[in-house]
XYZ file of C-alpha atoms in Angstrom:
747
model
C 0.000 0.000 0.000
C 2.834 2.372 0.916
C 4.618 1.570 -2.361
C 1.462 2.354 -4.309
C 1.077 5.709 -2.551
C 4.673 6.644 -3.383
C 4.105 5.833 -7.067
C 0.936 7.913 -7.144
C 2.722 10.884 -5.554
C 5.600 10.596 -8.046
C 3.186 10.592 -10.985
C 1.381 13.604 -9.520
C 4.644 15.519 -9.134
C 5.667 14.726 -12.725
C 2.297 15.885 -14.054
C 2.463 19.020 -11.932
C 5.981 19.817 -13.108
C 5.049 19.222 -16.730
C 1.976 21.376 -16.451
C 3.949 24.151 -14.784
C 6.586 24.011 -17.518
C 3.944 24.194 -20.233
C 2.387 27.253 -18.575
C 5.701 29.146 -18.709
C 5.558 31.371 -21.809
C 8.309 31.372 -24.411
C 10.735 34.315 -24.397
C 9.702 37.197 -26.625
C 11.938 37.442 -29.739
C 14.423 40.311 -29.550
C 14.006 41.104 -33.254
C 11.164 40.987 -35.770
C 10.817 38.329 -38.476
C 11.955 40.829 -41.116
C 15.002 41.833 -39.069
C 15.874 38.168 -38.640
C 15.739 37.609 -42.412
C 17.852 40.712 -43.027
C 20.392 39.360 -40.543
C 20.522 36.046 -42.435
C 21.127 37.791 -45.770
C 23.828 40.009 -44.239
C 25.596 37.041 -42.654
C 25.466 35.026 -45.883
C 26.912 37.872 -47.971
C 29.614 38.641 -45.394
C 30.609 34.980 -45.134
C 30.750 34.491 -48.897
C 32.810 37.663 -49.326
C 35.371 36.836 -46.609
C 35.700 33.207 -47.638
C 35.914 34.075 -51.330
C 38.792 36.527 -51.012
C 40.774 34.126 -48.801
C 40.093 30.829 -50.602
C 42.789 28.664 -52.197
C 43.469 29.681 -55.819
C 44.882 26.274 -56.654
C 45.142 22.878 -55.007
C 45.075 22.623 -51.216
C 47.199 19.736 -50.010
C 45.854 16.672 -48.196
C 42.817 14.762 -49.485
C 41.627 17.598 -51.724
C 43.737 16.396 -54.634
C 42.194 12.935 -54.428
C 38.637 14.281 -54.348
C 39.329 16.361 -57.452
C 41.028 13.681 -59.549
C 38.159 11.295 -58.811
C 35.468 13.942 -59.369
C 36.791 15.141 -62.737
C 35.977 11.724 -64.290
C 33.105 10.829 -61.903
C 35.258 8.286 -60.072
C 34.997 7.118 -56.462
C 37.069 8.508 -53.590
C 38.507 6.561 -50.649
C 36.025 4.829 -48.307
C 33.149 5.489 -47.865
C 33.235 7.140 -51.301
C 31.635 10.530 -50.460
C 29.233 10.272 -53.436
C 27.306 13.492 -52.762
C 30.419 15.628 -52.578
C 31.940 13.832 -55.573
C 28.837 14.490 -57.686
C 28.702 18.155 -56.666
C 32.415 18.521 -57.421
C 31.963 16.856 -60.822
C 29.208 19.342 -61.691
C 31.256 22.293 -60.405
C 34.252 21.307 -62.550
C 32.070 20.843 -65.641
C 29.755 23.848 -65.219
C 31.897 26.642 -63.772
C 33.579 28.123 -66.856
C 36.694 29.621 -65.259
C 39.339 28.966 -62.617
C 41.406 25.855 -61.960
C 39.452 22.668 -61.193
C 40.647 23.006 -57.587
C 39.337 26.582 -57.390
C 35.927 25.521 -58.721
C 35.554 22.806 -56.096
C 36.773 25.140 -53.340
C 33.995 27.496 -54.426
C 31.534 24.798 -53.304
C 33.078 24.827 -49.838
C 32.744 28.615 -49.703
C 29.036 28.315 -50.475
C 28.364 25.629 -47.878
C 30.528 27.406 -45.318
C 28.320 30.472 -45.693
C 25.163 28.330 -45.516
C 26.514 26.695 -42.360
C 26.908 30.100 -40.705
C 23.350 31.060 -41.656
C 22.013 27.738 -40.338
C 23.746 28.198 -36.973
C 22.265 31.702 -36.891
C 18.735 30.377 -37.453
C 19.029 27.606 -34.857
C 20.013 30.082 -32.139
C 17.520 32.699 -33.331
C 14.619 30.231 -33.217
C 15.508 28.314 -30.069
C 17.043 31.169 -28.082
C 14.643 33.827 -29.462
C 17.531 36.230 -30.064
C 18.764 36.695 -33.629
C 21.407 39.225 -32.549
C 23.084 36.603 -30.379
C 22.540 34.208 -33.280
C 24.532 36.349 -35.691
C 27.259 36.935 -33.103
C 27.594 33.209 -32.354
C 27.508 32.201 -36.015
C 30.234 34.749 -36.765
C 32.275 33.513 -33.825
C 32.349 29.916 -35.021
C 32.289 30.626 -38.771
C 35.326 32.909 -38.606
C 37.261 30.806 -36.117
C 40.537 29.398 -37.476
C 39.384 25.810 -37.918
C 35.952 26.402 -39.468
C 37.247 29.176 -41.700
C 40.092 26.987 -42.932
C 37.783 24.159 -44.036
C 35.345 26.605 -45.657
C 37.867 27.775 -48.256
C 39.206 24.512 -49.677
C 37.701 21.712 -51.732
C 37.001 19.195 -48.979
C 33.978 17.391 -47.511
C 34.033 19.123 -44.137
C 32.307 22.375 -45.086
C 29.366 20.370 -46.439
C 29.355 18.142 -43.342
C 29.315 21.192 -41.059
C 26.293 22.521 -42.926
C 24.423 19.228 -42.671
C 25.126 18.824 -38.948
C 23.826 22.328 -38.216
C 20.837 21.723 -40.491
C 20.006 18.456 -38.694
C 19.840 20.475 -35.468
C 17.580 23.015 -37.187
C 15.306 20.230 -38.431
C 15.196 18.869 -34.879
C 13.773 22.209 -33.732
C 11.217 22.229 -36.563
C 10.177 18.695 -35.659
C 9.792 19.485 -31.959
C 7.764 22.628 -32.674
C 5.488 21.256 -35.414
C 1.795 20.562 -34.926
C 0.237 17.105 -34.989
C -1.043 17.780 -38.497
C 2.475 18.487 -39.844
C 4.391 15.845 -37.935
C 4.656 13.352 -40.801
C 5.848 16.053 -43.207
C 8.514 17.226 -40.761
C 9.583 13.651 -40.062
C 9.983 12.970 -43.787
C 12.014 16.126 -44.372
C 14.189 15.271 -41.383
C 14.767 11.744 -42.702
C 15.682 13.089 -46.149
C 18.150 15.535 -44.587
C 19.756 12.740 -42.570
C 20.077 10.498 -45.628
C 21.726 13.259 -47.641
C 24.115 13.941 -44.780
C 25.154 10.286 -44.626
C 25.887 10.424 -48.351
C 28.614 12.898 -47.532
C 30.171 11.971 -44.177
C 29.447 9.076 -41.833
C 30.146 10.874 -38.564
C 26.863 12.768 -38.947
C 25.140 9.508 -37.958
C 26.109 10.283 -34.371
C 23.761 13.287 -34.479
C 21.184 11.295 -36.420
C 20.837 8.336 -34.018
C 19.264 10.223 -31.081
C 17.198 12.346 -33.477
C 15.861 9.250 -35.263
C 14.942 7.635 -31.942
C 13.080 10.795 -30.895
C 11.199 10.920 -34.219
C 10.218 7.251 -33.918
C 9.063 7.721 -30.315
C 6.900 10.740 -31.057
C 5.456 9.353 -34.305
C 4.674 5.856 -33.035
C 4.150 6.249 -29.276
C 2.904 9.792 -28.671
C 1.010 10.439 -31.914
C 0.070 6.769 -32.483
C 0.902 6.780 -36.186
C 1.018 3.506 -38.087
C 3.973 1.304 -38.971
C 3.208 2.175 -42.590
C 3.813 5.852 -41.781
C 7.112 4.995 -40.089
C 8.154 2.907 -43.104
C 7.300 5.823 -45.395
C 9.512 8.118 -43.302
C 12.351 5.590 -43.517
C 12.033 5.551 -47.310
C 12.800 9.271 -47.372
C 15.997 8.572 -45.445
C 16.937 5.793 -47.862
C 16.146 8.165 -50.720
C 18.637 10.654 -49.327
C 21.268 7.926 -49.292
C 20.523 7.005 -52.911
C 23.545 9.104 -53.858
C 25.603 5.999 -53.077
C 24.361 4.688 -56.428
C 27.009 7.031 -57.835
C 29.549 4.302 -57.072
C 28.110 1.527 -59.293
C 27.115 4.137 -61.909
C 30.744 5.260 -62.019
C 31.860 1.642 -62.370
C 29.514 0.637 -65.185
C 29.012 3.871 -67.162
C 32.261 5.815 -66.748
C 35.982 5.126 -67.182
C 37.625 7.299 -64.519
C 41.395 7.648 -64.598
C 41.441 7.405 -60.794
C 38.914 5.491 -58.741
C 39.115 3.594 -55.494
C 37.819 0.072 -55.939
C 35.703 -2.340 -57.937
C 31.978 -1.783 -57.459
C 30.704 -4.503 -59.731
C 29.298 -6.561 -56.841
C 27.192 -5.854 -53.765
C 29.905 -7.159 -51.424
C 32.596 -4.783 -52.731
C 30.082 -1.921 -52.743
C 29.162 -2.511 -49.085
C 32.788 -3.020 -48.078
C 33.660 0.400 -49.452
C 30.567 2.192 -48.176
C 31.001 0.805 -44.642
C 34.746 1.538 -44.542
C 35.566 -2.056 -43.643
C 39.175 -1.576 -44.813
C 39.565 0.809 -41.860
C 37.751 -1.426 -39.377
C 34.747 0.926 -38.925
C 33.388 4.314 -39.964
C 34.985 5.934 -36.925
C 38.513 4.580 -37.194
C 40.544 7.380 -38.693
C 43.475 5.256 -39.837
C 43.750 1.637 -40.897
C 45.401 -0.665 -38.387
C 45.145 -1.809 -34.794
C 45.985 1.506 -33.149
C 43.507 2.333 -30.407
C 42.517 5.569 -28.729
C 40.726 5.913 -25.410
C 37.537 7.749 -24.513
C 39.208 9.802 -21.797
C 42.198 10.873 -23.898
C 40.008 11.821 -26.854
C 37.473 13.714 -24.735
C 40.205 15.611 -22.890
C 41.772 16.448 -26.275
C 38.449 17.884 -27.444
C 38.005 20.006 -24.319
C 41.516 21.407 -24.692
C 41.267 22.007 -28.432
C 37.784 23.545 -28.335
C 38.753 25.836 -25.462
C 41.853 26.981 -27.357
C 39.972 27.357 -30.627
C 36.687 28.873 -29.447
C 37.534 30.001 -25.874
C 35.913 28.688 -22.693
C 32.849 30.935 -23.154
C 30.735 28.333 -25.030
C 31.369 25.923 -22.146
C 30.404 28.568 -19.577
C 27.227 29.620 -21.411
C 26.403 25.952 -21.994
C 26.599 25.268 -18.251
C 24.158 28.112 -17.608
C 21.850 26.621 -20.232
C 22.040 23.260 -18.457
C 20.972 25.018 -15.262
C 17.915 26.510 -16.968
C 16.632 23.165 -18.224
C 17.143 21.416 -14.882
C 14.898 23.995 -13.180
C 11.364 25.057 -13.979
C 12.373 28.287 -15.647
C 12.095 27.171 -19.266
C 9.282 26.496 -21.698
C 8.670 22.801 -22.469
C 9.461 23.153 -26.207
C 12.722 24.836 -25.281
C 13.611 22.019 -22.894
C 12.899 19.198 -25.327
C 14.881 20.902 -28.100
C 17.912 21.529 -25.901
C 17.765 17.981 -24.548
C 17.766 16.739 -28.139
C 20.903 18.769 -28.849
C 22.554 17.434 -25.698
C 21.693 13.879 -26.752
C 23.408 14.478 -30.108
C 26.523 15.712 -28.353
C 26.453 12.815 -25.903
C 26.130 10.268 -28.696
C 29.069 11.766 -30.567
C 31.329 11.708 -27.541
C 30.251 8.207 -26.456
C 30.958 6.632 -29.840
C 33.611 8.704 -31.578
C 35.818 9.287 -28.546
C 35.778 5.550 -27.843
C 36.600 4.409 -31.392
C 38.768 7.141 -32.939
C 42.167 5.423 -33.135
C 44.674 8.266 -33.075
C 46.306 8.395 -29.670
C 48.411 11.368 -28.504
C 48.255 13.017 -31.938
C 51.167 15.183 -32.995
C 52.044 16.813 -36.287
C 49.830 15.810 -39.202
C 47.836 13.314 -37.113
C 46.827 16.211 -34.883
C 45.565 18.008 -37.989
C 43.601 14.881 -38.976
C 41.928 14.594 -35.576
C 40.995 18.256 -35.196
C 38.844 18.077 -38.342
C 36.566 15.665 -36.520
C 36.248 18.020 -33.549
C 34.270 20.418 -35.725
C 31.060 18.399 -35.451
C 30.848 18.416 -31.631
C 32.079 22.026 -31.687
C 28.954 22.896 -33.681
C 26.783 21.455 -30.928
C 28.895 23.135 -28.250
C 28.683 26.586 -29.834
C 24.964 26.320 -30.569
C 24.253 25.287 -26.975
C 26.559 28.057 -25.779
C 24.759 30.588 -27.971
C 21.369 29.511 -26.654
C 22.786 29.708 -23.122
C 23.945 33.272 -23.818
C 20.410 34.168 -24.943
C 19.055 32.871 -21.640
C 21.801 34.599 -19.664
C 21.048 37.980 -21.232
C 17.358 37.544 -20.453
C 18.199 36.621 -16.877
C 20.602 39.552 -16.419
C 18.183 42.039 -17.997
C 15.641 41.047 -15.332
C 18.059 40.917 -12.418
C 20.628 43.629 -13.266
C 19.454 46.117 -15.902
C 16.879 45.980 -18.749
C 19.350 47.639 -21.171
C 21.167 44.311 -21.401
C 18.329 43.071 -23.584
C 18.344 46.139 -25.825
C 18.801 44.856 -29.373
C 20.883 47.839 -30.487
C 23.380 47.402 -27.669
C 23.536 43.683 -28.419
C 23.959 44.421 -32.136
C 26.904 46.724 -31.446
C 28.481 43.967 -29.340
C 27.845 41.404 -32.102
C 29.527 43.601 -34.727
C 32.496 44.111 -32.411
C 32.853 40.375 -31.696
C 32.663 39.379 -35.371
C 35.111 42.131 -36.369
C 37.617 41.002 -33.744
C 37.260 37.361 -34.807
C 37.820 38.195 -38.483
C 40.815 40.412 -37.726
C 42.366 37.815 -35.402
C 42.197 34.965 -37.913
C 42.365 36.721 -41.288
C 46.112 36.496 -41.848
C 46.351 32.867 -40.776
C 43.426 31.856 -43.028
C 44.282 33.993 -46.033
C 45.268 31.358 -48.594
C 44.634 33.556 -51.641
C 48.320 33.299 -52.581
C 48.882 29.673 -51.600
C 50.400 28.039 -54.663
C 52.655 25.685 -52.692
C 51.152 22.525 -54.197
C 51.647 23.938 -57.696
C 55.284 24.843 -56.949
C 55.839 21.362 -55.523
C 54.547 19.820 -58.752
C 56.684 22.256 -60.765
C 59.765 21.186 -58.829
C 59.754 17.762 -60.486
C 57.104 17.094 -63.160
C 58.417 19.334 -65.995
C 61.914 17.891 -65.560
C 61.077 14.190 -65.896
C 61.887 12.141 -69.001
C 58.997 11.377 -71.339
C 56.535 8.678 -70.199
C 58.088 8.410 -66.755
C 56.467 6.419 -63.952
C 56.275 7.947 -60.464
C 55.806 5.525 -57.585
C 54.347 7.446 -54.674
C 53.553 6.816 -51.042
C 51.547 9.085 -48.769
C 48.978 11.771 -49.487
C 51.387 14.627 -50.156
C 53.179 13.464 -53.326
C 50.362 11.186 -54.521
C 47.563 13.734 -54.481
C 49.645 16.728 -55.582
C 51.303 15.027 -58.555
C 48.202 13.077 -59.587
C 46.035 16.214 -59.542
C 48.443 18.265 -61.645
C 49.018 15.552 -64.251
C 45.297 14.746 -64.623
C 43.348 17.906 -63.776
C 45.751 20.577 -65.003
C 47.500 18.548 -67.718
C 50.978 19.265 -66.369
C 52.936 16.463 -68.026
C 49.961 14.148 -68.691
C 52.396 11.575 -70.129
C 53.763 10.958 -66.616
C 51.865 8.243 -64.734
C 51.573 8.614 -60.953
C 51.270 5.154 -59.445
C 50.218 5.027 -55.799
C 51.846 2.046 -54.091
C 48.738 1.720 -51.921
C 46.699 1.163 -55.093
C 49.224 -1.401 -56.352
C 48.524 -3.535 -53.273
C 44.742 -3.555 -53.865
C 43.210 -6.751 -55.276
C 41.092 -4.736 -57.724
C 43.895 -2.586 -59.140
C 45.025 -4.906 -61.927
C 41.504 -5.301 -63.349
C 40.151 -1.761 -62.822
C 42.956 0.775 -63.414
C 45.899 -1.111 -64.906
C 44.287 -1.667 -68.351
C 43.301 2.002 -68.764
C 45.144 4.587 -66.692
C 48.346 2.544 -66.591
C 48.241 0.940 -70.023
C 51.759 0.241 -71.235
C 53.066 -0.366 -67.717
C 53.444 -4.040 -66.939
C 51.631 -5.028 -63.746
C 52.836 -8.594 -63.013
C 49.998 -9.380 -60.595
C 49.072 -8.108 -57.151
C 51.764 -6.146 -55.352
C 52.948 -7.504 -52.004
C 56.016 -6.154 -50.128
C 57.348 -9.660 -49.427
C 60.659 -11.353 -49.993
C 60.823 -12.880 -53.451
C 60.888 -16.380 -51.956
C 57.622 -15.688 -50.096
C 55.621 -14.532 -53.105
C 52.739 -16.691 -54.287
C 51.645 -17.147 -57.878
C 50.203 -13.894 -59.219
C 52.081 -11.711 -56.726
C 55.065 -9.416 -57.223
C 57.227 -7.145 -55.109
C 59.118 -3.950 -55.899
C 61.989 -5.857 -57.487
C 59.533 -7.662 -59.750
C 57.968 -4.374 -60.811
C 61.360 -2.833 -61.571
C 62.506 -5.927 -63.478
C 59.390 -5.743 -65.657
C 59.487 -2.008 -66.401
C 62.940 -0.461 -65.887
C 63.934 -0.929 -69.545
C 60.703 0.675 -70.818
C 60.249 3.654 -68.507
C 62.229 6.008 -66.329
C 60.974 5.055 -62.857
C 61.023 7.405 -59.883
C 59.924 7.107 -56.285
C 58.582 10.178 -54.496
C 58.512 10.219 -50.702
C 59.924 6.767 -50.015
C 59.612 3.070 -50.689
C 57.195 1.340 -48.321
C 58.812 0.726 -44.951
C 57.643 -2.891 -44.977
C 59.196 -3.638 -48.400
C 61.229 -6.832 -47.893
C 62.356 -7.534 -51.443
C 66.071 -7.493 -52.251
C 65.715 -4.814 -54.932
C 68.631 -2.862 -53.412
C 71.021 -5.611 -54.544
C 70.218 -4.785 -58.144
C 68.959 -1.191 -58.146
C 69.973 2.058 -56.547
C 68.014 5.256 -55.947
C 69.646 8.478 -57.119
C 68.104 11.707 -55.765
C 66.479 13.633 -58.591
C 65.259 17.056 -57.494
C 62.525 16.255 -54.918
C 62.290 12.543 -55.821
C 64.668 9.633 -56.521
C 65.290 7.708 -59.704
C 65.806 3.957 -59.879
C 68.824 2.848 -61.924
C 70.320 -0.579 -62.448
C 73.595 -1.053 -60.612
C 74.853 -3.147 -63.516
C 74.485 -0.128 -65.824
C 76.753 2.026 -63.668
C 80.520 1.733 -64.170
C 81.885 5.187 -63.423
C 80.607 6.875 -60.226
C 81.427 10.296 -61.683
C 79.201 9.568 -64.673
C 76.539 8.125 -62.388
C 76.213 11.310 -60.360
C 76.664 13.929 -63.038
C 72.895 14.087 -63.486
C 72.476 14.393 -59.728
C 74.526 17.592 -59.740
C 72.760 18.917 -62.833
C 69.273 18.395 -61.388
C 69.983 20.300 -58.186
C 68.923 23.959 -58.587
C 71.453 26.548 -57.470
C 68.767 28.293 -55.414
C 66.566 25.487 -54.197
C 64.498 27.378 -51.646
C 63.980 30.272 -54.041
C 62.794 27.984 -56.827
C 60.599 26.087 -54.367
C 58.989 28.781 -52.164
C 59.218 27.895 -48.477
C 55.888 28.033 -46.571
C 55.832 30.730 -43.886
C 56.833 29.237 -40.512
C 54.726 31.790 -38.652
C 51.576 30.599 -40.388
C 51.911 26.867 -40.936
C 52.357 24.697 -37.854
C 53.434 21.077 -37.844
C 49.798 19.927 -38.183
C 49.624 21.375 -41.725
C 50.575 19.894 -45.064
C 52.548 23.034 -45.820
C 54.827 22.175 -42.905
C 55.208 18.623 -44.236
C 56.169 20.066 -47.618
C 58.779 22.267 -45.967
C 60.318 19.186 -44.330
C 60.366 17.420 -47.708
C 62.272 20.332 -49.245
C 64.844 20.363 -46.451
C 65.343 16.619 -46.706
C 65.881 16.904 -50.452
C 68.682 19.382 -49.765
C 70.547 17.112 -47.393
C 70.164 13.669 -48.900
C 71.929 14.484 -52.196
C 75.133 15.596 -50.504
C 74.853 12.765 -47.979
C 74.642 10.247 -50.809
C 77.790 11.712 -52.351
C 79.591 11.291 -49.025
C 78.476 7.663 -48.811
C 79.743 7.073 -52.348
C 83.037 8.765 -51.525
C 83.435 6.339 -48.599
C 82.590 3.413 -50.873
C 85.080 4.556 -53.536
C 87.849 5.986 -51.339
C 90.522 4.170 -53.340
C 88.996 5.115 -56.677
C 90.264 7.649 -59.202
C 86.812 9.244 -58.912
C 87.227 10.168 -55.241
C 88.177 13.771 -56.023
C 85.075 14.206 -58.196
C 82.810 12.772 -55.511
C 84.320 14.977 -52.811
C 84.209 18.184 -54.815
C 80.664 17.712 -56.071
C 79.484 16.410 -52.736
C 80.825 19.593 -51.166
C 79.136 21.608 -53.917
C 75.749 19.983 -53.259
C 76.112 20.452 -49.520
C 77.164 24.066 -50.000
C 73.986 24.751 -51.972
C 71.829 23.289 -49.253
C 73.697 24.869 -46.355
C 73.683 28.315 -47.962
C 69.971 28.124 -48.671
C 69.183 27.075 -45.094
C 71.379 29.856 -43.706
C 69.651 32.382 -45.956
C 66.188 31.144 -44.887
C 67.212 31.340 -41.211
C 68.481 34.907 -41.629
C 65.255 35.956 -43.355
C 63.060 34.291 -40.721
C 61.690 31.685 -43.154
C 62.816 28.787 -40.957
C 62.629 28.162 -37.241
C 64.914 26.065 -35.071
C 62.758 22.962 -34.972
C 62.731 22.890 -38.777
C 66.424 23.184 -39.538
C 68.392 21.972 -36.508
C 68.556 18.274 -37.342
C 69.084 18.615 -41.098
C 71.533 21.488 -40.694
C 73.591 19.601 -38.093
C 74.004 16.528 -40.298
C 74.852 18.694 -43.306
C 77.389 20.670 -41.255
C 79.144 17.469 -40.193
C 79.337 16.176 -43.768
C 80.389 19.578 -45.084
C 83.228 19.660 -42.570
C 84.358 16.195 -43.661
C 84.285 17.145 -47.347
C 86.277 20.309 -46.753
C 88.955 18.688 -44.587
C 89.595 15.697 -46.838
C 89.872 18.061 -49.795
C 92.134 20.185 -47.534
C 94.497 17.234 -47.252
C 94.542 16.796 -51.032
C 95.307 20.444 -51.870
C 97.945 20.623 -49.095
C 99.821 17.829 -50.817
C 99.433 19.727 -54.094
C 100.906 22.897 -52.527
C 97.864 25.121 -53.221
C 98.065 27.349 -50.108
C 95.218 29.712 -51.049
C 92.824 26.853 -51.613
C 94.096 25.117 -48.451
C 93.230 28.150 -46.306
C 89.749 28.374 -47.847
C 89.083 24.715 -47.088
C 90.472 24.996 -43.556
C 88.126 27.909 -42.874
C 85.259 25.883 -44.312
C 86.115 22.845 -42.185
C 86.444 24.886 -38.976
C 83.146 26.667 -39.569
C 81.032 23.598 -40.161
C 82.706 21.316 -37.644
C 82.119 24.000 -35.026
C 78.415 24.118 -35.965
C 78.251 20.339 -35.722
C 79.984 20.269 -32.323
C 77.625 22.980 -31.009
C 74.464 21.224 -32.183
C 75.350 17.504 -32.096
C 73.434 17.036 -28.837
C 70.079 17.285 -30.641
C 70.907 14.136 -32.641
C 70.610 12.092 -29.451
C 72.999 9.507 -30.861
C 75.648 8.107 -28.500
C 77.828 7.128 -31.442
C 78.334 10.830 -32.192
C 79.987 11.550 -28.805
C 83.421 10.168 -29.739
C 83.453 12.148 -32.989
C 82.457 15.347 -31.187
C 85.275 14.920 -28.644
C 87.799 14.267 -31.428
C 86.674 17.316 -33.408
C 86.966 19.521 -30.322
C 90.657 18.633 -30.167
C 91.123 19.594 -33.815
C 89.238 22.872 -33.401
C 91.531 23.843 -30.520
C 94.534 23.811 -32.894
C 95.675 27.072 -34.503
C 96.283 25.474 -37.882
C 95.340 22.307 -39.721
C 98.269 22.590 -42.126
C 100.157 19.617 -40.765
C 97.083 17.443 -40.302
C 96.076 14.762 -42.749
C 92.443 13.693 -42.928
C 91.287 10.490 -44.573
C 87.893 8.927 -45.104
């Protein structure tokens, strides 16, 4: 009996609380409907203008190049395929009559970036009843570094940001609709969700709680039929029909680059569900695991640094308002829906995202996926600010709710945000990808083959050969594609016709290969006499074949060329091309990205590292050859030209340091190794000219040796190599001498 009484009292309290909440009136809108529409138009025009003047004129680095080379021929991008974005990009490339293909696709991102800002504005204006706060909040997030950056380049994230904000807007429309319109709103919501999933899978983490809410209200509260629910689901499936782009591409088009064979349902589903990566939320293939705590803490830190702690503070105030009876029921249910979306994202993504302790480029990869929860955070923070201003206007002073005062504050906030991030996000003169392609493609022999590994060389070189017809005779062959089971049947007969593909590539020892498999040595054996073959970046780290017994890699500008060892008799002849293909002013010919703008999480920073490495490895190779041929008649040639190559690199690094184009972390390691080798070159040549009696030249070489050995001794500690300690101690003894005239240095 007592238990029954307690239950009855609990039910009575719940009914009383619900009734009280429903009696609380909604806040009065700060602005009129017309003013709200004017604000939307203003925000859209401002966003388009700012994004347009700062957008990339050419190719952004990263995945953009892949999206564009697949889109230009209606191919399929990496899993899950991104069919909606691919189709839009295809139409943009075909229909926009001017600009590079990359610029045309980036124009799409500008448009959806502006639409995202307007959508955030409407969500806050409708839920928080304050369009002035809406425009301020939308400007705050839209012109933040991260969101601005992805709104000006041809990538999927601008479109995903728009869809995630629009799903939240549809959630409000669904919660506020009448019984008569509920099926219409449910259908439109399902269609929006399906379209979103055709672009980016992570949006499903906003969709899951929304779909459950729609099903509950339609079936349980409004008592609609299963037939109605099925009809709603069909709209969602209709939105996902863009995935038919993949089999259409396979059967009706012949793309020069595509990612897979979509002739069967199993291969189609494997690609769409990202099974090669393990799941839709694993960011890299492999067994690496992240943890919920580490990922959530990373988000809190990154969002606070990117957007400040204010969204968190305003969000906490919003949470207070919905846990007390000071909010209208519609307001509560909408905010709870938004919180459920955030909670679902954190629960799933933070548990499965498999990048742990991200640094460098992996940090840049992870931060892209923090945009989606940041949207929810900022929208909740904006709504919380609306409530806070209402509260303070009642408790402190009514002027705090004056729309003109709020408008002045909004203009100030947006202006400060634009000014703070404009320089960092101004990519209107970013031609680094083009210069990178120019550094090698025009200089290759006719019909060359470029083996590539990693996104930087693969996407940059592939885009410029295919989309901009820069050396279209050069074939860019991604070693990741070579290892795919579908490669030989799908791309080899068309894009790579004339190149012999002996089977399926596997990086095994020759003795471990099965029938129909080949390794790097097998590929070189089959093609080296037909094509000049280069490798850009590096050979796969897990390559176990013995190709190095038969082939050597000679640095060639920013790549390396494979040559048969049996074809090389004279080392001087072998390396003459190496000297000829090294520009006298490397860092002037290949513009160095600004260190103050591009951190280690950017592709521009990765490109800078590639340039520096290309400077050092040529001279280092010459030193290694000098060691190998120390008793050869060609030793003098190797030493002199090795010193020449090192001198070019060292002088360019010193010039970049003096001009502020390089910072310590960039040049220390490379410069230290080059200084050591330069000192060796100079002092061995010093011994030779001393014996020849050339005193002027001897003094020049002694000065050179002292200078660079001193640099090496000063900086050797950063190499963290115990084997260097003995050499450092020995060099200190030499440097203490007044003259090296009586010393003899040998290799």
